[in-house]
Coordinates of C-alpha atoms in Angstrom, one line a residue:
X1 CA 43.6 2.4 -8.9
X2 CA 40.8 3.5 -6.6
X3 CA 42.2 6.1 -4.3
X4 CA 40.2 6.1 -1.1
X5 CA 40.4 8.8 1.6
X6 CA 38.5 8.6 4.8
X7 CA 38.4 11.7 7.0
X8 CA 37.0 11.2 10.5
X9 CA 36.6 13.1 13.7
X10 CA 39.1 12.4 16.5
X11 CA 36.2 11.5 18.8
X12 CA 35.6 8.4 16.8
X13 CA 39.1 6.9 17.4
X14 CA 38.0 4.2 19.7
X15 CA 34.7 3.4 18.0
X16 CA 35.7 3.3 14.4
X17 CA 37.1 -0.1 13.2
X18 CA 39.2 1.6 10.4
X19 CA 41.2 -1.5 9.4
X20 CA 38.2 -3.7 9.3
X21 CA 36.3 -1.1 7.3
X22 CA 39.1 -0.9 4.7
X23 CA 39.4 -4.6 4.4
X24 CA 35.7 -4.9 3.8
X25 CA 35.6 -1.9 1.5
X26 CA 38.2 -3.0 -0.9
X27 CA 36.3 -6.1 -2.2
X28 CA 33.1 -4.1 -2.3
X29 CA 34.7 -1.5 -4.5
X30 CA 36.5 -4.1 -6.7
X31 CA 33.2 -6.0 -7.3
X32 CA 31.1 -2.9 -8.0
X33 CA 33.5 -1.1 -10.4
X34 CA 35.2 -4.2 -11.9
X35 CA 38.7 -3.7 -10.6
X36 CA 41.1 -5.8 -8.5
X37 CA 41.3 -5.7 -4.7
X38 CA 45.1 -5.0 -4.7
X39 CA 44.4 -1.9 -6.7
X40 CA 42.5 -0.3 -3.8
X41 CA 44.4 2.0 -1.5
X42 CA 42.8 3.6 1.6
X43 CA 44.2 6.4 3.7
X44 CA 42.6 7.6 7.0
X45 CA 42.9 11.2 8.1
X46 CA 42.0 12.0 11.7
X47 CA 40.5 15.4 12.1
X48 CA 41.4 16.9 15.4
X49 CA 38.5 19.2 15.3
X50 CA 35.2 19.1 13.5
X51 CA 32.2 21.5 13.6
X52 CA 28.8 20.6 12.2
X53 CA 26.4 23.4 11.5
X54 CA 25.8 25.5 14.7
X55 CA 26.2 22.5 17.1
X56 CA 28.5 23.6 20.0
X57 CA 29.7 20.0 20.5
X58 CA 28.6 16.4 20.2
X59 CA 28.6 16.1 16.5
X60 CA 31.3 14.4 14.5
X61 CA 31.9 13.4 10.9
X62 CA 33.1 10.6 8.6
X63 CA 33.6 11.3 4.9
X64 CA 34.6 8.6 2.5
X65 CA 35.9 9.8 -0.9
X66 CA 36.7 7.3 -3.6
X67 CA 38.5 8.6 -6.7
X68 CA 38.7 6.4 -9.8
X69 CA 39.7 6.5 -13.4
X70 CA 36.8 7.9 -15.5
X71 CA 34.3 5.7 -17.3
X72 CA 31.9 4.5 -14.7
X73 CA 28.2 5.2 -15.2
X74 CA 26.5 7.6 -12.7
X75 CA 24.3 4.7 -11.6
X76 CA 27.3 2.6 -10.7
X77 CA 28.8 5.5 -8.7
X78 CA 25.5 6.0 -6.9
X79 CA 25.2 2.3 -6.1
X80 CA 28.8 2.2 -4.7
X81 CA 28.2 5.4 -2.6
X82 CA 25.1 3.9 -1.0
X83 CA 26.9 0.5 -0.4
X84 CA 29.8 2.4 1.2
X85 CA 27.5 4.2 3.7
X86 CA 25.8 0.9 4.6
X87 CA 29.2 -0.8 5.2
X88 CA 30.5 2.2 7.2
X89 CA 27.6 1.9 9.6
X90 CA 28.6 -1.6 10.5
X91 CA 32.1 -0.4 11.5
X92 CA 31.1 2.5 13.7
X93 CA 30.1 1.7 17.3
X94 CA 27.7 4.2 18.9
X95 CA 29.2 6.7 21.3
X96 CA 27.1 8.2 24.0
X97 CA 26.4 11.9 23.3
X98 CA 27.8 11.9 19.8
X99 CA 25.9 12.2 16.5
X100 CA 27.8 10.9 13.5
X101 CA 27.3 12.6 10.2
X102 CA 28.5 10.1 7.5
X103 CA 28.9 10.9 3.9
X104 CA 30.5 9.4 0.8
X105 CA 31.3 10.3 -2.7
X106 CA 32.7 8.6 -5.8
X107 CA 34.4 10.8 -8.3
X108 CA 36.6 10.6 -11.4
X109 CA 40.3 11.2 -11.1
X110 CA 41.7 14.1 -13.0
X111 CA 43.2 13.4 -16.4
X112 CA 46.6 14.3 -14.9
X113 CA 46.6 11.2 -12.6
X114 CA 49.6 8.9 -13.0
X115 CA 51.0 6.1 -10.9
X116 CA 54.1 3.9 -11.1

């Protein structure tokens, strides 16, 4: 059920262990929000171009968005968000001249969500 989307700047292609991140993220999510690992689904979207603030170049972004069925306490969501950022840091290798802006959010799926 957790629908996970990771948007990342193209400059991170060779320095972001995406598969390793997802494989580590799924058990973290499952344990934190009391779900099963097979319920976690992660998609990666490569952004060809990113602009941060007024920086002419050298900045890139990674944003992890986790959407779940409603019912988790705000404290649980905050704890998961922080754990995701810590996990993400371990799957990004530094790249000379690049500053990575990482962010994460945990939100509730809309009531219209369905799956089969």
